Tab-separated table of C-alpha atoms in Angstrom:
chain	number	residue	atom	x	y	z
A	1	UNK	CA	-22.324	14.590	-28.696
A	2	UNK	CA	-23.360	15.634	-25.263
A	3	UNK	CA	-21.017	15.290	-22.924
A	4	UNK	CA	-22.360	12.920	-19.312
A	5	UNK	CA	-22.724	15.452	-16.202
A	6	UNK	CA	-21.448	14.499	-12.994
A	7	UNK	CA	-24.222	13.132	-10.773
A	8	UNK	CA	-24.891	14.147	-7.366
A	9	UNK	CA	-25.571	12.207	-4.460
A	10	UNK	CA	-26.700	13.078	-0.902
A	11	UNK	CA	-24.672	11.026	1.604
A	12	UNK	CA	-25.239	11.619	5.669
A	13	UNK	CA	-21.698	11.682	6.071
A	14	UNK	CA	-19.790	13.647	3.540
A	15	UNK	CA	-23.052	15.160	2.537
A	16	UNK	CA	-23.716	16.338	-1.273
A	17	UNK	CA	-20.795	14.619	-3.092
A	18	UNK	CA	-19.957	14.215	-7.490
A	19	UNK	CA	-19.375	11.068	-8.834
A	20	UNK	CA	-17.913	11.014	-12.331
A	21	UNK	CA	-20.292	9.762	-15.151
A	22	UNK	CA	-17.669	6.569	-15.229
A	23	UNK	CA	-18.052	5.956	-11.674
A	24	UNK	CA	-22.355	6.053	-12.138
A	25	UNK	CA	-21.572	3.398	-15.541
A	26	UNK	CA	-20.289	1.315	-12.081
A	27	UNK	CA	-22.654	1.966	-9.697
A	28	UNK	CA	-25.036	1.047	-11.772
A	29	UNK	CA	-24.005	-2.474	-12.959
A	30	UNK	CA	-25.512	-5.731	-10.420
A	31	UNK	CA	-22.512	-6.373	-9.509
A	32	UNK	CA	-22.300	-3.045	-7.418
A	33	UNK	CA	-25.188	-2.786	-7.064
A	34	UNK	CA	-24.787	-6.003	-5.152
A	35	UNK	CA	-23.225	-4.019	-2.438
A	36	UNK	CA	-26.885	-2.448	-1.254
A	37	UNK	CA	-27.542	-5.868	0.547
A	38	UNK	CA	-24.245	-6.646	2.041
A	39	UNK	CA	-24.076	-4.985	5.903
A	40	UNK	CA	-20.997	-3.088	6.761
A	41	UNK	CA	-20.513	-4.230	9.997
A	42	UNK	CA	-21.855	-8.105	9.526
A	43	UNK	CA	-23.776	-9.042	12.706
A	44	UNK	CA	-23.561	-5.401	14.697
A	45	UNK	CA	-27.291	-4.557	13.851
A	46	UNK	CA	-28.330	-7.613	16.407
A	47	UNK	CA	-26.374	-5.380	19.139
A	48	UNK	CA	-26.232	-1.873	17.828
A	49	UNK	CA	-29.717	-1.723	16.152
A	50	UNK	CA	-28.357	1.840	13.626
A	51	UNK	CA	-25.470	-0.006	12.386
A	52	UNK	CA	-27.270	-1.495	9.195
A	53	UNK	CA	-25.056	0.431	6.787
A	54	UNK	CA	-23.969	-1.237	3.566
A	55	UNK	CA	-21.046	-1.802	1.606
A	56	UNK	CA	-22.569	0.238	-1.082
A	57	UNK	CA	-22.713	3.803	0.451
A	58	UNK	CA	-19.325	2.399	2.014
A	59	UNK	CA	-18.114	2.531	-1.393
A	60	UNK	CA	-19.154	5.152	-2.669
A	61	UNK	CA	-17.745	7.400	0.358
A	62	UNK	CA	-13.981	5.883	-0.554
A	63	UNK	CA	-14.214	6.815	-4.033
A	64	UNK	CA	-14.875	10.430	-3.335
A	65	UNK	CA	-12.368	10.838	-0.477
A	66	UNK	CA	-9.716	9.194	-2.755
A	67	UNK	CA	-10.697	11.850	-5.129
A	68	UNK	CA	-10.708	14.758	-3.043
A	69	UNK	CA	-6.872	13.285	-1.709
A	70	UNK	CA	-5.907	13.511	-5.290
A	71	UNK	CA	-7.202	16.622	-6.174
A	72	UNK	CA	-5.121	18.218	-2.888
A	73	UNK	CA	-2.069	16.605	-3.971
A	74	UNK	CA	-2.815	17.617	-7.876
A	75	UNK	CA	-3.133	21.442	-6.755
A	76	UNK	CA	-0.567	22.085	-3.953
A	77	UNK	CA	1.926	20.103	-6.189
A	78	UNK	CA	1.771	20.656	-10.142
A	79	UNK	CA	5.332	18.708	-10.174
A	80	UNK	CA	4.000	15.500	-9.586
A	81	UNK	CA	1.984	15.527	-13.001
A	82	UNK	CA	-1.091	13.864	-11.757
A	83	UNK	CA	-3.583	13.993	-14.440
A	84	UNK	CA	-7.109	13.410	-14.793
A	85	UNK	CA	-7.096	9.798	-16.052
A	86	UNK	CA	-4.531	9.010	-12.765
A	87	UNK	CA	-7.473	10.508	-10.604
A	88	UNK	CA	-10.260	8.544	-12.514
A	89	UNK	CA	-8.121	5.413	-11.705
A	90	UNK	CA	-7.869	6.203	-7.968
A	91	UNK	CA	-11.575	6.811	-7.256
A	92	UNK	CA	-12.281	3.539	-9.126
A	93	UNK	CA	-9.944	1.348	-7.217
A	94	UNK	CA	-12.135	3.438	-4.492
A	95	UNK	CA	-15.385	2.270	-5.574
A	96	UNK	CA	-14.500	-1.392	-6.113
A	97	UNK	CA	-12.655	-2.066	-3.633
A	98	UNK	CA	-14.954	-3.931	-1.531
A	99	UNK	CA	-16.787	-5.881	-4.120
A	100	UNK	CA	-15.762	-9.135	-3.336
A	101	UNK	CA	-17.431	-9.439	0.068
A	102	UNK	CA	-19.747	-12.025	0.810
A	103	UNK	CA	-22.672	-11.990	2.988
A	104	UNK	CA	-22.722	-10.450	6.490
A	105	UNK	CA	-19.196	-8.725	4.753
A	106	UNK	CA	-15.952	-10.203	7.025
A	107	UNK	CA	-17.647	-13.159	8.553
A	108	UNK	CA	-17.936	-14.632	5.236
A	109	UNK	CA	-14.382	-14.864	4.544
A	110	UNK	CA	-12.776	-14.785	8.100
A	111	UNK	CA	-15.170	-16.899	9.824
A	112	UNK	CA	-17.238	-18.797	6.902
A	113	UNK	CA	-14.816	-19.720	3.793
A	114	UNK	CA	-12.202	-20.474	6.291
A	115	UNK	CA	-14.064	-23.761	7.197
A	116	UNK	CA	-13.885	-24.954	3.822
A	117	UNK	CA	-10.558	-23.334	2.725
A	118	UNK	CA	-7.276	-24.196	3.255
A	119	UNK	CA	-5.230	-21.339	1.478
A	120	UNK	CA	-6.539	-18.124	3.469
A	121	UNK	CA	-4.928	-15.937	1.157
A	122	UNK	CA	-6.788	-17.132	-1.625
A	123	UNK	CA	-10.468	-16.348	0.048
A	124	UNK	CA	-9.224	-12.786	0.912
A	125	UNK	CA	-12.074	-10.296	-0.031
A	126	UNK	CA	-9.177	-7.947	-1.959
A	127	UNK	CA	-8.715	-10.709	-4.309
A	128	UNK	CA	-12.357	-11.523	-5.149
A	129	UNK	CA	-12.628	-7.790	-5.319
A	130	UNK	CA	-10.417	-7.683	-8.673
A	131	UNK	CA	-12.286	-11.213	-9.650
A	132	UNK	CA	-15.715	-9.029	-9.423
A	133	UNK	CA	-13.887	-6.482	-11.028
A	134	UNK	CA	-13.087	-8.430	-13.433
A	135	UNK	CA	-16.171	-10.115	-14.147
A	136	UNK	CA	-17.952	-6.665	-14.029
A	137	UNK	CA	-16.549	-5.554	-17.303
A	138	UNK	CA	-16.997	-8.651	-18.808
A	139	UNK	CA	-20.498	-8.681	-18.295
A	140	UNK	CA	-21.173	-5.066	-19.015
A	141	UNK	CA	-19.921	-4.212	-22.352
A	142	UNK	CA	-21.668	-0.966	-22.498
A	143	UNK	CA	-19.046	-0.651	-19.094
A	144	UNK	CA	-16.559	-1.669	-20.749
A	145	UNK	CA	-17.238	0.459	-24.216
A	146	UNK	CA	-16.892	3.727	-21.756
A	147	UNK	CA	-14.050	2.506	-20.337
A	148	UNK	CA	-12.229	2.800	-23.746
A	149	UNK	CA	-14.091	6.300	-24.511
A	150	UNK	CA	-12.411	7.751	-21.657
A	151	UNK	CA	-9.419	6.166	-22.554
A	152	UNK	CA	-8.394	3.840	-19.902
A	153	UNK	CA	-6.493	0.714	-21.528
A	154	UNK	CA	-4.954	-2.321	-19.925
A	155	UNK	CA	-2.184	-0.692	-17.851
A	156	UNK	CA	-4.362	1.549	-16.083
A	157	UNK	CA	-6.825	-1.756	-15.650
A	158	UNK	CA	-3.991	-3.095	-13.875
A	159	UNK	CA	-2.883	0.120	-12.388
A	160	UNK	CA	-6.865	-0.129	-10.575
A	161	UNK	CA	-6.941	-3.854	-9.838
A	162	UNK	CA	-3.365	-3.517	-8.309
A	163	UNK	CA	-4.756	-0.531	-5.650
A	164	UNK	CA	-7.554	-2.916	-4.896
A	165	UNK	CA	-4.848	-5.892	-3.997
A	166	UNK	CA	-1.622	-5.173	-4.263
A	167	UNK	CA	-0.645	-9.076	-5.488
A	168	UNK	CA	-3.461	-8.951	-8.173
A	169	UNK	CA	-1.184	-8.037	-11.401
A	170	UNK	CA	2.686	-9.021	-11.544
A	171	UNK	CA	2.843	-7.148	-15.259
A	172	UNK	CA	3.943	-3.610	-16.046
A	173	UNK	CA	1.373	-1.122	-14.396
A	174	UNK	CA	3.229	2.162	-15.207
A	175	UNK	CA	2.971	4.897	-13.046
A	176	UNK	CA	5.995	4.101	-11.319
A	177	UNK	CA	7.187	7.754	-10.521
A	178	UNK	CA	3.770	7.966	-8.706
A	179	UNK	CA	3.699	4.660	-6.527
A	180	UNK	CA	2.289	7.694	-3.592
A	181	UNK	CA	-0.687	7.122	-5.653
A	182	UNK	CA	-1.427	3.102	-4.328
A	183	UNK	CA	-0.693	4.916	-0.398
A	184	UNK	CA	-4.669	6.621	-0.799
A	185	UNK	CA	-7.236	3.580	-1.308
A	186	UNK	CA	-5.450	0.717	0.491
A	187	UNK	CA	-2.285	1.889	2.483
A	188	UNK	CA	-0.193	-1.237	3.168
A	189	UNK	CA	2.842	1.134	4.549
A	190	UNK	CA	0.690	2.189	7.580
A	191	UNK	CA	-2.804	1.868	7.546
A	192	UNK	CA	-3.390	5.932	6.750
A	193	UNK	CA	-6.250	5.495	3.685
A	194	UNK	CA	-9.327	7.163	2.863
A	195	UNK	CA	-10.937	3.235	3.095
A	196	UNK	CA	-10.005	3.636	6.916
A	197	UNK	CA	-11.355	7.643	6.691
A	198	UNK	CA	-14.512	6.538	5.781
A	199	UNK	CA	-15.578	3.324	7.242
A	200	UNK	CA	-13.826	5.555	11.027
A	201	UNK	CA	-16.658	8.168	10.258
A	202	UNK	CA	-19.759	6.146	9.143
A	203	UNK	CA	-19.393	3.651	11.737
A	204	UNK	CA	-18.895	5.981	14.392
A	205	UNK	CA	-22.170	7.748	12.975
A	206	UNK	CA	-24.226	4.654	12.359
A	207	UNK	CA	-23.100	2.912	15.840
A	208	UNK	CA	-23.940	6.317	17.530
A	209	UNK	CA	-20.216	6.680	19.137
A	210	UNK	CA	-18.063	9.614	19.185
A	211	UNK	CA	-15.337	9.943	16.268
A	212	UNK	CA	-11.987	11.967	17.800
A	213	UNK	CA	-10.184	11.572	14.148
A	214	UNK	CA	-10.542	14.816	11.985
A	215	UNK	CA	-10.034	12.935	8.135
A	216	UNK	CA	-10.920	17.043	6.805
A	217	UNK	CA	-7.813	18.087	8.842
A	218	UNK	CA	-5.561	15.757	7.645
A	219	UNK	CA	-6.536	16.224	4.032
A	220	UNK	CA	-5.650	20.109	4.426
A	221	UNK	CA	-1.707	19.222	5.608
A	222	UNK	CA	-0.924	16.112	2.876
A	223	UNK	CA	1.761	16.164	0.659
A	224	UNK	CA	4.179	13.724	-1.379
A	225	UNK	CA	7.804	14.134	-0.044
A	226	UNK	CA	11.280	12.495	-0.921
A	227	UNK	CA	11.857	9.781	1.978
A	228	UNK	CA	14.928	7.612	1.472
A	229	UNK	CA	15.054	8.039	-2.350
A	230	UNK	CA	10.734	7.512	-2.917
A	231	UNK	CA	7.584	9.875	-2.920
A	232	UNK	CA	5.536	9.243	-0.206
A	233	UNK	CA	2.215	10.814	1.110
A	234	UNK	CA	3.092	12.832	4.025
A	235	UNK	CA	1.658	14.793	6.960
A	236	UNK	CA	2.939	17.969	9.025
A	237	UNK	CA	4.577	16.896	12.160
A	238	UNK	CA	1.611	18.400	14.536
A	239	UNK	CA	-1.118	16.040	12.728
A	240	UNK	CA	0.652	13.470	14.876
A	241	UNK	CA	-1.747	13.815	17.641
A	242	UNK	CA	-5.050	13.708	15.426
A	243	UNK	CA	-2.996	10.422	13.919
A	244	UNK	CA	-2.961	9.070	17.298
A	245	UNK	CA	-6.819	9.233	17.396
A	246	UNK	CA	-7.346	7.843	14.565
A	247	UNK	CA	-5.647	4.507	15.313
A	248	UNK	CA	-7.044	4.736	18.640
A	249	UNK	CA	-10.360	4.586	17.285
A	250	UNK	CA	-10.050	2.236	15.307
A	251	UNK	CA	-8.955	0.148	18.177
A	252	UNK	CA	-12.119	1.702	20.078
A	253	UNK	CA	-14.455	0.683	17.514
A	254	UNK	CA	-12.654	-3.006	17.302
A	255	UNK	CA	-13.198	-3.308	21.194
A	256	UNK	CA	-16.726	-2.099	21.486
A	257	UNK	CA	-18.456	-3.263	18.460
A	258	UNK	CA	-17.136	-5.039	16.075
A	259	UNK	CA	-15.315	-7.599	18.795
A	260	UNK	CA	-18.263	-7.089	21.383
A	261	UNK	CA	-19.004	-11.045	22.839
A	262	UNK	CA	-22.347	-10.795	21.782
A	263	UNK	CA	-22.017	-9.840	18.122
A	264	UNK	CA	-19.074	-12.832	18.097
A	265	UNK	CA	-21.791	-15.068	19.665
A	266	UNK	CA	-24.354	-14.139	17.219
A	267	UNK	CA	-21.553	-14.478	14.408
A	268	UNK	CA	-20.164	-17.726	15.482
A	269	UNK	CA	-24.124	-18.828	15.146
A	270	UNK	CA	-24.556	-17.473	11.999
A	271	UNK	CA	-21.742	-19.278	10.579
A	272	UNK	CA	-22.644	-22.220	12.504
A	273	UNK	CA	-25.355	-22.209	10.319
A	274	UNK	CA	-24.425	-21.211	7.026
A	275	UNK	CA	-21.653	-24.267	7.054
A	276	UNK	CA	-24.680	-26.719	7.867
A	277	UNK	CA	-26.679	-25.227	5.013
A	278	UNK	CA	-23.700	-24.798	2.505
A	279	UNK	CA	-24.455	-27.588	0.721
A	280	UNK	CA	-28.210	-27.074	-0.014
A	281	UNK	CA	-28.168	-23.344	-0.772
A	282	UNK	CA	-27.681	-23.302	-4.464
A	283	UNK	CA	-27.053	-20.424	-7.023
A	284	UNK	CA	-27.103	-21.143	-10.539
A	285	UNK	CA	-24.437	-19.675	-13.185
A	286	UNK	CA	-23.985	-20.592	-17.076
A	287	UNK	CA	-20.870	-22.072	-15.866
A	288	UNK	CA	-22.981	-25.081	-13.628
A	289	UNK	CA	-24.440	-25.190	-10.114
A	290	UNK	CA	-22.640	-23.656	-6.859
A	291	UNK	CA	-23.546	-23.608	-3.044
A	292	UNK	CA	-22.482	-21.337	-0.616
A	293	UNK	CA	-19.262	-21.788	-0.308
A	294	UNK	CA	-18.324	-22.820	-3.227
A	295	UNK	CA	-20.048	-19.889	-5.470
A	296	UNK	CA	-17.226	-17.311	-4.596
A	297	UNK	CA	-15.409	-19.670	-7.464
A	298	UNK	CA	-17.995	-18.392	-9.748
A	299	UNK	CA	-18.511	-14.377	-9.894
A	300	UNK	CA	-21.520	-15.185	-12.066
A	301	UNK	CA	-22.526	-17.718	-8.969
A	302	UNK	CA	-21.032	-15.236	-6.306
A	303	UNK	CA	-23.052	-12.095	-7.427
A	304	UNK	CA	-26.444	-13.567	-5.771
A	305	UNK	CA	-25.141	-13.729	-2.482
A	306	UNK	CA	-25.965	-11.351	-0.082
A	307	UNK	CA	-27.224	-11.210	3.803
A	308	UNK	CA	-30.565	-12.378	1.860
A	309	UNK	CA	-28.840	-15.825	2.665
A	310	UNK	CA	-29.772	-15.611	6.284
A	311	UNK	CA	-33.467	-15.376	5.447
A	312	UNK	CA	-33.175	-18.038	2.939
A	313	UNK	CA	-32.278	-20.325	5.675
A	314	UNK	CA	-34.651	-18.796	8.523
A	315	UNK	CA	-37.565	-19.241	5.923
A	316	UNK	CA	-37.301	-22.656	4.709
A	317	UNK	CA	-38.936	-25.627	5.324
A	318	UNK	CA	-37.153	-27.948	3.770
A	319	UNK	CA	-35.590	-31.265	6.185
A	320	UNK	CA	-31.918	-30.406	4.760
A	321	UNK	CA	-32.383	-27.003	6.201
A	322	UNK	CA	-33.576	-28.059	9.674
A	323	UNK	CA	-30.824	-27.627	11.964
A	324	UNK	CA	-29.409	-24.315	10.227
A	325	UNK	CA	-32.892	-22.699	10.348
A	326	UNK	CA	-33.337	-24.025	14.584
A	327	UNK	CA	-29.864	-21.630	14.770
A	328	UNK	CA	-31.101	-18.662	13.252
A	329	UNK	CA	-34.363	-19.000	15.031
A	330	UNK	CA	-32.502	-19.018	18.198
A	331	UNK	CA	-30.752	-16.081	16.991
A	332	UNK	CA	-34.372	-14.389	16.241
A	333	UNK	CA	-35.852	-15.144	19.849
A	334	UNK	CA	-32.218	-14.044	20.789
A	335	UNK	CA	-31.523	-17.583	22.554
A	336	UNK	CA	-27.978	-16.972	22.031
A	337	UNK	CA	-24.918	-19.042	23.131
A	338	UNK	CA	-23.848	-18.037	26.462
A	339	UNK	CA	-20.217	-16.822	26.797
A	340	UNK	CA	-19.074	-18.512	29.826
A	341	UNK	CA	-15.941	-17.175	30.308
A	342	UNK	CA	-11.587	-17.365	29.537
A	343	UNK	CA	-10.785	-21.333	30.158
A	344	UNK	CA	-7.234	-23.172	29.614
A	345	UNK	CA	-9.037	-26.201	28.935
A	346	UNK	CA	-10.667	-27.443	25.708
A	347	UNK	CA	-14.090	-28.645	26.139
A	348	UNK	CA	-15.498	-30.756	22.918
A	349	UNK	CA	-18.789	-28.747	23.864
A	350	UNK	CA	-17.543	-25.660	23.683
A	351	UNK	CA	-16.159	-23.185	21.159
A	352	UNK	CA	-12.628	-21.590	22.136
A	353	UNK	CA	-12.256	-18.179	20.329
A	354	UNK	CA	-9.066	-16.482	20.949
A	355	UNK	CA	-9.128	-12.137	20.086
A	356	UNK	CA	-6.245	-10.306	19.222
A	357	UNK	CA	-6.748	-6.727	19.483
A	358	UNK	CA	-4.156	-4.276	17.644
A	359	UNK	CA	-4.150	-0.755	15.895
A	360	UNK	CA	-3.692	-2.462	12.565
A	361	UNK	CA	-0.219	-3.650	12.518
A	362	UNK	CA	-0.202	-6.214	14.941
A	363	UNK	CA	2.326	-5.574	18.131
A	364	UNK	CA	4.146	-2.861	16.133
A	365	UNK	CA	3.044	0.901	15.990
A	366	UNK	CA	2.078	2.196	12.972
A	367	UNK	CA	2.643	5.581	13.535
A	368	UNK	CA	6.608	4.472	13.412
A	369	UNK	CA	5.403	3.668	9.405
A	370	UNK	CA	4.621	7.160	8.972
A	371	UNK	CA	6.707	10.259	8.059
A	372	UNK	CA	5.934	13.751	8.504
A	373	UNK	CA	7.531	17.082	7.379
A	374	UNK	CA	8.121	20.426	9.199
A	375	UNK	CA	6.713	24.012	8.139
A	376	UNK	CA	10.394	24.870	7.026
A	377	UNK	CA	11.078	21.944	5.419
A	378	UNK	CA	7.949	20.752	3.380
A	379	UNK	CA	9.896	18.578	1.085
A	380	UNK	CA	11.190	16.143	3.384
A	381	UNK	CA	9.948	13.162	5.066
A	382	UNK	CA	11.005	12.070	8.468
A	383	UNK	CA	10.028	10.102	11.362
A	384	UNK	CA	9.192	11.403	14.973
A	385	UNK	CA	9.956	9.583	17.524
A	386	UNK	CA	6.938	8.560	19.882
A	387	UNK	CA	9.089	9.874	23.098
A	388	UNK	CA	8.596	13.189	21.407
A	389	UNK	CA	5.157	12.323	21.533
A	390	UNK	CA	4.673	12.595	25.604
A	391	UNK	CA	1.320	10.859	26.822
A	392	UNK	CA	-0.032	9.402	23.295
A	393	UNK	CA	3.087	6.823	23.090
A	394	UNK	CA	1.010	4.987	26.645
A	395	UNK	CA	-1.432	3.282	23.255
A	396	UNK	CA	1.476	1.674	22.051
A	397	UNK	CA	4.017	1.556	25.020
């Protein structure tokens, strides 16, 4: 029997990168496939024309960074006993992470969903990731059949859907000498994850802005050390500074794109429109008929929605459709909402959008999450204090 060869794909930003013949069985399934029509950055294209990136390449860039952060840690460190099935799991969690985003990616949930939603955790893209996930197996047995041929059975199904949202599976995972390994996809300790190393490079590239972070360096200093009893993924102590930059752009791209007034104008329109069309855009599943904001109960339903959506609407010509299609038209001649302005008042007329901007942990510093270890003592995790820090603590003073 032949054995699959790894397939090779050109991406702009970590150039010519391997996937595993598992991780192409994925790619190639409509469910990820999916991802191809979902934007990265939602509504940023109407302000920053390059930044029509997808989801998909998004994707695929995790999955090979959380590979390369395993194969690091596999190499310097033969004592953790990482094996190739552990590093399979990883890059999966990787590449389906995101699969569970709607159309225009965050709006959908954040902005859309949460009009008809009361329970905000339950409309969380992590968790209709593993749904997706879930459904994407079920739906592709020949998926499914390969699954079992390289020998990955329920626990490490759980071990991947766990990564993906750390609530998703309450049962027995395994693994549990290597809980370093759910620190590389989705890093709830701090926020350091190769999710956050790739979107921090592509949408620096795509937006045409200038990315300070080095994810290469920090790859060449990581290590598991012993911190309070637990492995943890560590750093050397001088990768502080490039750790600093890496929050702060995150911040930087939060403040210039992704919360620039006219991209929440144009989103606040968008959505505008999608709840006035919810009802009367309709996919079709063999479980019944769902609109658009009730399909993401469906993963059958949720699978045809994309950005297409907005050209649904802007297309019609149906009456029901009317007042959604007049926003998205004004969006098109770019009549846009006017920002007018912080007010203490509340005007029936006008929407009041409050912005929190944070390096990912709300008022706290993350950095104080992280641990690092010295040259002499590459074993052990500690804290620095940010007073040892000098100027870089003025981000978070």
């Amino acid at each position: 029997m032949r054995v699959p060869a790894f397939q090779v794909f050109n991406d702009p930003i970590h150039g010519h990168i391997e996937m595993h013949p598992l991780l192409v069985k994925i790619i190639d399934t409509p469910q990820f496939q999916r991802l191809r029509f979902i934007k990265q950055l939602g509504a940023c294209s109407f302000v920053y024309p390059g930044a029509t990136h997808n989801r998909f390449e998004h994707s695929m860039g995790v999955s090979y960074l959380a590979g390369r952060l395993v194969e690091v840690l596999q190499d310097r460190q033969s004592e953790l006993n990482i094996t190739k099935k552990d590093k399979l799991c990883v890059q999966i969690a990787g590449l389906c992470h995101d699969l569970g985003h709607g159309p225009f990616s965050h709006m959908f949930d954040a902005k859309f969903l949460c009009r008809f939603r009361k329970d905000k955790n339950e409309i969380k893209h992590e968790k209709t990731s593993v749904k997706m996930f879930e459904h994407m197996l079920n739906d592709n047995p020949d998926l499914k059949k390969a699954m079992e041929d390289y020998e990955l059975d329920e626990q490490d199904l759980a071990f991947i859907k766990n990564q993906i949202d750390h609530h998703s599976h309450n049962g027995e995972c395994g693994r549990k000498d290597k809980k370093f390994l759910y620190e590389i996809v989705a890093n709830k300790r701090n926020g350091i994850d190769v999710d956050k190393w790739d979107y921090l490079a592509r949408d620096c590239y795509y937006l045409g802005m200038q990315n300070s972070f080095d994810h290469e360096r920090l790859l060449k200093f990581a290590r598991v050390c012993e911190v309070e009893g637990e492995r943890q993924i560590c750093t050397r102590d001088k990768e502080i500074y490039n750790l600093y930059d890496m929050f702060y752009t995150r911040f930087s791209l939060h403040k210039r794109a992704l919360q620039h007034r006219v991209v929440n104008i144009i989103e606040h329109m968008i959505t505008e429109a999608f709840v006035k069309a919810a009802e009367h855009i309709t996919v079709q599943s063999s479980n019944g008929l769902y609109n658009l904001s009730t399909a993401v109960d469906d993963m059958e339903a949720y699978t045809q929605l994309t950005d297409n959506v907005f050209h649904e609407i802007l297309n019609s010509t149906s009456e029901e459709l009317k007042e959604a299609r007049e926003i998205l038209q004004r969006v098109m001649r770019r009549k846009l909402y006017k920002f007018v302005g912080e007010t203490c008042s509340k005007p029936d007329t006008h929407e009041i959008r409050k912005t929190k901007m944070d390096y990912g942990m709300g008022d706290d510093n993350p950095i104080d999450q992280v641990h690092f270890y010295f040259k002499d003592k590459p074993t052990k995790g500690v804290k620095i204090d940010k007073n040892q820090v000098g100027s870089f603590q003025v981000f978070f003073s």
